[in-house]
PDB file of C-alpha atoms in Angstrom:
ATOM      1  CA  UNK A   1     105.614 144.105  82.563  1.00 35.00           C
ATOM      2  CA  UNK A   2     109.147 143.209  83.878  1.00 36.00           C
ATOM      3  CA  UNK A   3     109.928 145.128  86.637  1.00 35.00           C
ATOM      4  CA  UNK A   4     112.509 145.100  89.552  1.00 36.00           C
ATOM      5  CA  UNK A   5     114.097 142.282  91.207  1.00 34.00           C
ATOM      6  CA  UNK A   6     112.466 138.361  91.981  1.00 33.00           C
ATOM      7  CA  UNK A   7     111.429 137.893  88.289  1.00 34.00           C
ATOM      8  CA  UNK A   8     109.183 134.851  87.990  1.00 36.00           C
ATOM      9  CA  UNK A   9     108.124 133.065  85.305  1.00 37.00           C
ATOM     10  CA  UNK A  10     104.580 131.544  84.829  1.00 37.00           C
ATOM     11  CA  UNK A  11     103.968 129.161  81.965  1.00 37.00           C
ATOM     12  CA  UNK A  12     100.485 128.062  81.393  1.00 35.00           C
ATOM     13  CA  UNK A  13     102.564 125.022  79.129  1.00 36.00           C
ATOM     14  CA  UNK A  14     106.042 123.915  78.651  1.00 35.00           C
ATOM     15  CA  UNK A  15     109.002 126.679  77.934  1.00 35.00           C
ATOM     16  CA  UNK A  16     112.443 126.541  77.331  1.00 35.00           C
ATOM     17  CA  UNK A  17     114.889 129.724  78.351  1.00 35.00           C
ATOM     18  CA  UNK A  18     117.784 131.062  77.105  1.00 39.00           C
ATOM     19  CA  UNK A  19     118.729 134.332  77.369  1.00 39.00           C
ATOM     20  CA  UNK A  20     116.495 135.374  80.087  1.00 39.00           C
ATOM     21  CA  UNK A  21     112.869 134.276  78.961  1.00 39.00           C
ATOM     22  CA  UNK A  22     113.566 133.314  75.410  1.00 39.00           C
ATOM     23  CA  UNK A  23     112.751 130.642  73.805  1.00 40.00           C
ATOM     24  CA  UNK A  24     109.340 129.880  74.819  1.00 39.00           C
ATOM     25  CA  UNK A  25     106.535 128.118  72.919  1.00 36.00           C
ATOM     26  CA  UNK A  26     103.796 130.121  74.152  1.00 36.00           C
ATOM     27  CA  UNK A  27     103.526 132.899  75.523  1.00 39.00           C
ATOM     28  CA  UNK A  28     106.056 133.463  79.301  1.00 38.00           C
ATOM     29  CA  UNK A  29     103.965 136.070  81.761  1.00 39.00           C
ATOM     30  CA  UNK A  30     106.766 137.929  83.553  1.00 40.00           C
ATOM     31  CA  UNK A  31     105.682 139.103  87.617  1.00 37.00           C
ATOM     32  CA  UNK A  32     107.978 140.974  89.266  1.00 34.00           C
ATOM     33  CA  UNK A  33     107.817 143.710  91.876  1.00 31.00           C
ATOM     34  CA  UNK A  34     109.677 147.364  91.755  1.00 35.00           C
ATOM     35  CA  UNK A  35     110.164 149.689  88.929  1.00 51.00           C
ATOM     36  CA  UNK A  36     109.951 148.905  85.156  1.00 68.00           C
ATOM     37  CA  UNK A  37     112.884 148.159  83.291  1.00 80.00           C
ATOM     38  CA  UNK A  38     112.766 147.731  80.027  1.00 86.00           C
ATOM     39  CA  UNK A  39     114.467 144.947  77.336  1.00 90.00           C
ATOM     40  CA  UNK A  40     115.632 143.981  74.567  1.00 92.00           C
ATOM     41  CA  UNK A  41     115.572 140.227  73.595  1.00 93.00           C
ATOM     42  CA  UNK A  42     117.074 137.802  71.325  1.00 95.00           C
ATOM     43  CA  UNK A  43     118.323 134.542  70.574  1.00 95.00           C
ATOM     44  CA  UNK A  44     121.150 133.349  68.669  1.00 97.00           C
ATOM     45  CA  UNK A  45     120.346 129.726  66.634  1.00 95.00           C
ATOM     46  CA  UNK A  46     122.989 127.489  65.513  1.00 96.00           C
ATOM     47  CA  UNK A  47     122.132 124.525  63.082  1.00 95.00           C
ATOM     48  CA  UNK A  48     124.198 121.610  64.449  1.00 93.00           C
ATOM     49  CA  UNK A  49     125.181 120.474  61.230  1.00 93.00           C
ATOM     50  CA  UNK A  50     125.294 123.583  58.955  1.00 93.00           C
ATOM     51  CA  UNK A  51     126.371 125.733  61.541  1.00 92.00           C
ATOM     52  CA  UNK A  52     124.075 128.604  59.600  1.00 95.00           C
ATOM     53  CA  UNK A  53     123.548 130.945  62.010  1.00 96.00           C
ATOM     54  CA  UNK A  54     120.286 133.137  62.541  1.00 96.00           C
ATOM     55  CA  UNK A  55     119.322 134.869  65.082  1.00 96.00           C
ATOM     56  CA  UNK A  56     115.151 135.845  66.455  1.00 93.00           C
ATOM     57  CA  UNK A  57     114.134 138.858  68.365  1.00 93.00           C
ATOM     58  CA  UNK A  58     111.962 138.609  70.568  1.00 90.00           C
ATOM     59  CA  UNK A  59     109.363 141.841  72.505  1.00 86.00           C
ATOM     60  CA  UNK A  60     107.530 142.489  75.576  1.00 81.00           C
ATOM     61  CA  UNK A  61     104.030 143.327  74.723  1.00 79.00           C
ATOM     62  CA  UNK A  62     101.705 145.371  76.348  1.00 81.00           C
ATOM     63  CA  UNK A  63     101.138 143.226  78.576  1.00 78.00           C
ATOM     64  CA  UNK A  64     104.398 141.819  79.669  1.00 77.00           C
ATOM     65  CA  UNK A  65     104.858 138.702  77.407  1.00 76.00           C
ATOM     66  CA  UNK A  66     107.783 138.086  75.698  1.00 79.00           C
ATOM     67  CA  UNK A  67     107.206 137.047  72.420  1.00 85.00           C
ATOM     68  CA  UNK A  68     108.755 135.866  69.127  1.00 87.00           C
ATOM     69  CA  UNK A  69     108.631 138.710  66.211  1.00 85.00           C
ATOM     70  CA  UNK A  70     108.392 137.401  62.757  1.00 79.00           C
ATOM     71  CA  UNK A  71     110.729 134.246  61.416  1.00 82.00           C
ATOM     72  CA  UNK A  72     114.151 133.721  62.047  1.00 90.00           C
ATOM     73  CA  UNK A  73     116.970 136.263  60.610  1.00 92.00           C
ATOM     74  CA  UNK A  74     119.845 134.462  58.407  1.00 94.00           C
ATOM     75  CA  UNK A  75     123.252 135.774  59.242  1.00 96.00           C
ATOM     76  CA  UNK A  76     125.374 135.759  56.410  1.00 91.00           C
ATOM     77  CA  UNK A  77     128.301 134.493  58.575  1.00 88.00           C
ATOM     78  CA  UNK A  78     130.150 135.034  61.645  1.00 89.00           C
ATOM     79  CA  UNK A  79     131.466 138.691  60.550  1.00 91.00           C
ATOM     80  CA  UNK A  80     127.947 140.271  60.038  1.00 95.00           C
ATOM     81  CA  UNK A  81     126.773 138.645  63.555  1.00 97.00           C
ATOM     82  CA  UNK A  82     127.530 141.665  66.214  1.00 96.00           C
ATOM     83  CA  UNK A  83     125.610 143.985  63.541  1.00 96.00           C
ATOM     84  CA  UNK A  84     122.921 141.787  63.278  1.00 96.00           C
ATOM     85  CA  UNK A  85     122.424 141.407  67.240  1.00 97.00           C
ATOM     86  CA  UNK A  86     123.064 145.019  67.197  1.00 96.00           C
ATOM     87  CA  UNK A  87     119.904 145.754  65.066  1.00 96.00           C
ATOM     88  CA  UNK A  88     118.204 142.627  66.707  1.00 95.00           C
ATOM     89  CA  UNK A  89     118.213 144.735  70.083  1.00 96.00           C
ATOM     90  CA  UNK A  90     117.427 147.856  68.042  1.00 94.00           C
ATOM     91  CA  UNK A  91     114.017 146.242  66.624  1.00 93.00           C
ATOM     92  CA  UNK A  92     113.095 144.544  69.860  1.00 92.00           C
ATOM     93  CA  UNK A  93     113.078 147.455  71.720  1.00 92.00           C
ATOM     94  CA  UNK A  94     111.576 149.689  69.069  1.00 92.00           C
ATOM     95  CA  UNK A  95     108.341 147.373  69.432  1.00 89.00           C
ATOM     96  CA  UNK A  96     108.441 147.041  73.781  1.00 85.00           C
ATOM     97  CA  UNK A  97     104.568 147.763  74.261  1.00 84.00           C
ATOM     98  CA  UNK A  98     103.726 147.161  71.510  1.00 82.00           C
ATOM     99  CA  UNK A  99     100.887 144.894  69.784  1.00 80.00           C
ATOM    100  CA  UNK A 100     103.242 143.059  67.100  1.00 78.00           C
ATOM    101  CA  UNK A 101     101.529 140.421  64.997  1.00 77.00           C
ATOM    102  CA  UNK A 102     102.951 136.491  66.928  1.00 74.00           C
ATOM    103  CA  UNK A 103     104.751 134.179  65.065  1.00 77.00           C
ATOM    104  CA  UNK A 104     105.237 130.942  65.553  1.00 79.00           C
ATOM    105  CA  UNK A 105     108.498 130.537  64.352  1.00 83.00           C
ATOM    106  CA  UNK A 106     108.975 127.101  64.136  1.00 81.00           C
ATOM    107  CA  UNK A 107     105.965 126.570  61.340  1.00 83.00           C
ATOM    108  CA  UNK A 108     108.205 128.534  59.087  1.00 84.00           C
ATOM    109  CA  UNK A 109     111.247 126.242  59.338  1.00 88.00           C
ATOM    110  CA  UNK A 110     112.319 122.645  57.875  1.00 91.00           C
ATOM    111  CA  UNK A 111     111.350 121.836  61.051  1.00 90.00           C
ATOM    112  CA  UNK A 112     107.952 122.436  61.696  1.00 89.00           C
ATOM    113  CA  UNK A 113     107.862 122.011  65.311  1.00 87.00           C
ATOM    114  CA  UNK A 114     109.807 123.393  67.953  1.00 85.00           C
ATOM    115  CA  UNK A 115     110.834 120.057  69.617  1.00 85.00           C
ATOM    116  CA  UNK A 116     112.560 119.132  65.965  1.00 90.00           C
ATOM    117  CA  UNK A 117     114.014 122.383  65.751  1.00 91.00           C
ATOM    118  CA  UNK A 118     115.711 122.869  69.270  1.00 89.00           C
ATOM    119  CA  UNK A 119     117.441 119.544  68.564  1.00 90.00           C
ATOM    120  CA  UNK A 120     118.378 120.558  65.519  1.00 93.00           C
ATOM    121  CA  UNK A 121     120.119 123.858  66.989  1.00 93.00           C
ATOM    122  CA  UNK A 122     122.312 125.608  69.283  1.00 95.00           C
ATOM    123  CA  UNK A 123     121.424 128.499  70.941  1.00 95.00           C
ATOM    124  CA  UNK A 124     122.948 131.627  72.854  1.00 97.00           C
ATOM    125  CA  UNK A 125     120.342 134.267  74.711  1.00 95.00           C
ATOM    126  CA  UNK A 126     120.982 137.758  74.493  1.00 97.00           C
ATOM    127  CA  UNK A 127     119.108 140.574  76.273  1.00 94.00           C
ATOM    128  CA  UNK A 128     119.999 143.741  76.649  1.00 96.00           C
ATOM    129  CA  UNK A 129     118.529 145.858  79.867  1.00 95.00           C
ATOM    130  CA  UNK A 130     118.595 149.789  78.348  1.00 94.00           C
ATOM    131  CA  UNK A 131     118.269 151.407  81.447  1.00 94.00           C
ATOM    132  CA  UNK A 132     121.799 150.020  82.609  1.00 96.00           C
ATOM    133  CA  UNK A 133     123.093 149.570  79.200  1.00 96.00           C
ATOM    134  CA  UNK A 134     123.852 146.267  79.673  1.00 97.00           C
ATOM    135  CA  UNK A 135     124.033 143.378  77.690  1.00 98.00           C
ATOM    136  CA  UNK A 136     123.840 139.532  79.466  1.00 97.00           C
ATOM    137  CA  UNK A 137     124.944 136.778  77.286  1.00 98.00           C
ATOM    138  CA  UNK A 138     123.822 133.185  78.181  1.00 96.00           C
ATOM    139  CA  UNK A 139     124.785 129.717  77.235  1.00 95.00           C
ATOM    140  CA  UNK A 140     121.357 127.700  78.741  1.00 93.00           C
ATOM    141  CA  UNK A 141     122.075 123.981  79.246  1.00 91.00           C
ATOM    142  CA  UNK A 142     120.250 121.185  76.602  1.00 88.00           C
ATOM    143  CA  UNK A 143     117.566 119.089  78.888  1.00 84.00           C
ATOM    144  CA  UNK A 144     118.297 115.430  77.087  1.00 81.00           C
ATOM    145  CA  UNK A 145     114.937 114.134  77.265  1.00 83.00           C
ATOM    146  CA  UNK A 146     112.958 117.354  75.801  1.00 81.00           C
ATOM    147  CA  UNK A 147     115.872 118.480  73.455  1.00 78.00           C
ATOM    148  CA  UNK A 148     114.683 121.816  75.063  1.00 83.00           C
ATOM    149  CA  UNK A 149     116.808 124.779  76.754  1.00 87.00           C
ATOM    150  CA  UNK A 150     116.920 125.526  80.418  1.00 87.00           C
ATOM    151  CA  UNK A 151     119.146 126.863  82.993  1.00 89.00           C
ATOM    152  CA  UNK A 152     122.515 128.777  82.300  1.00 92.00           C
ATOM    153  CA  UNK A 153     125.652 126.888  81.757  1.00 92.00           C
ATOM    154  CA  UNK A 154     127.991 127.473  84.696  1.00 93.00           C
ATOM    155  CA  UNK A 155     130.645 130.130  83.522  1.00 94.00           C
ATOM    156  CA  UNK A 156     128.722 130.835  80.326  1.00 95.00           C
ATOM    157  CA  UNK A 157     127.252 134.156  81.387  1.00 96.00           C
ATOM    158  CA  UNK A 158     128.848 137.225  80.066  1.00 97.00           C
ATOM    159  CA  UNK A 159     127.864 140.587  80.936  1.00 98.00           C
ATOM    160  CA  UNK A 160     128.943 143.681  78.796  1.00 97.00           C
ATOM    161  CA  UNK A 161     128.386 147.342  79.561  1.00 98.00           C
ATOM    162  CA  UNK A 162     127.424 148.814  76.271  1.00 96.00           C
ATOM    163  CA  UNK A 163     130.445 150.804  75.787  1.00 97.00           C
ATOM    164  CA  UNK A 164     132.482 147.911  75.584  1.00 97.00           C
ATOM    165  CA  UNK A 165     130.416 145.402  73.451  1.00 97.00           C
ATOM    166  CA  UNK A 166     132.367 146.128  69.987  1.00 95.00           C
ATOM    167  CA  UNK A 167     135.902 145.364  71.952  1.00 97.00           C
ATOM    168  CA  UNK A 168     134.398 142.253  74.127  1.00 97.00           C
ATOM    169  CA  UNK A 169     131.669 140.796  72.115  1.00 97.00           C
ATOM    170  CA  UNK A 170     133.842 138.936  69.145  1.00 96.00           C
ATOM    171  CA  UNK A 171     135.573 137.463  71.669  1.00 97.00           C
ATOM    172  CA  UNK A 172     132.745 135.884  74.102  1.00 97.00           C
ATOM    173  CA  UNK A 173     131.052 134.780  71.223  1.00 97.00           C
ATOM    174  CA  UNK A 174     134.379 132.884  70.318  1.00 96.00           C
ATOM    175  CA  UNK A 175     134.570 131.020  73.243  1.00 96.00           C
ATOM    176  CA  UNK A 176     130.827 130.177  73.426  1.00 96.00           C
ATOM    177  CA  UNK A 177     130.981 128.551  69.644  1.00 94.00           C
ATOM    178  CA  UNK A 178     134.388 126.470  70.860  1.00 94.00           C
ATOM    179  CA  UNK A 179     132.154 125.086  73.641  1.00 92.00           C
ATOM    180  CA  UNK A 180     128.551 124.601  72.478  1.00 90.00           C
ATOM    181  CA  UNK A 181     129.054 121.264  71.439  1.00 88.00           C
ATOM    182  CA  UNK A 182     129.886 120.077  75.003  1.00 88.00           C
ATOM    183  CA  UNK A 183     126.794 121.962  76.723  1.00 84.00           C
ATOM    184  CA  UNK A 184     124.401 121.602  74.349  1.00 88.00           C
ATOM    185  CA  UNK A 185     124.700 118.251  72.442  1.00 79.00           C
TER     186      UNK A 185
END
């Protein structure tokens, strides 16, 4: 369950973040302390040399893992993106509490592992807290060595009450796609 403030994470093997707890390889247990709140998760990929974007939504199950939900999503281009985060959210919070079948994601790529497919990619997190209607956009920073996502980039962390995602959200993701290369390469 996610609850409250002083979220910790607790990884039985190696994760990488983005967007909050995204991103992982196995399954992230989330501890907090006060009151539920409840999420919706997703993460933006970017193939570095395609630039073919898709995007994976993620759930909290019923027992407060966040987890991958079937493969990636193709977005046809940059102009169907906001809808498709829009129903991203939509479907991961349809399924909070849920038992959902896991995917491995990465198996169903090129790829075939998620070490060759985070180097292969760019990614932006997005989660979406419904209680506060309020969407947190995250650029995490590429570790070198691991290829693998961690902390947020400094100044890439956008927060958007719901009410004014369709004005703001074109425009954040602008200036996160004229910067990944420097953050994430």
């Amino acid at each position: 369950m996610l609850s409250g403030e002083n979220i910790r994470l607790n990884a039985k093997k190696d994760i990488s973040i983005a967007g909050g707890i995204l991103s992982a390889k196995n399954d992230v247990d989330l501890n907090a302390k006060v009151g539920e709140i409840m999420l919706g998760l997703l993460d933006i990929y970017i193939e570095r040399d395609t630039f073919q974007i898709s995007v994976l939504v993620y759930h909290i199950n019923p027992i407060g893992f966040g987890e991958a939900m079937k493969e990636l999503i193709n977005v046809k281009n940059m102009s169907y993106l906001k809808k498709s985060v829009e129903d991203a959210i939509a479907l991961s919070l349809s399924e909070y509490k849920r038992d959902v079948e896991k995917c491995n994601f990465f198996k169903l790529t090129k790829y075939k592992t998620w070490n060759k497919f985070f180097n292969a990619h760019y990614v932006i997190g997005i989660t979406y807290e419904k209680e506060k209607n309020l969407y947190t956009i995250t650029v995490p920073e590429r570790d070198k060595k691991t290829k693998s996502f961690g902390n947020t980039v400094s100044g890439f962390e956008f927060k958007i009450k719901r009410e004014d995602f369709d004005s703001q959200f074109d425009g954040i993701i602008k200036k996160i796609m004229d910067n990944l290369e420097e953050y994430q390469s």
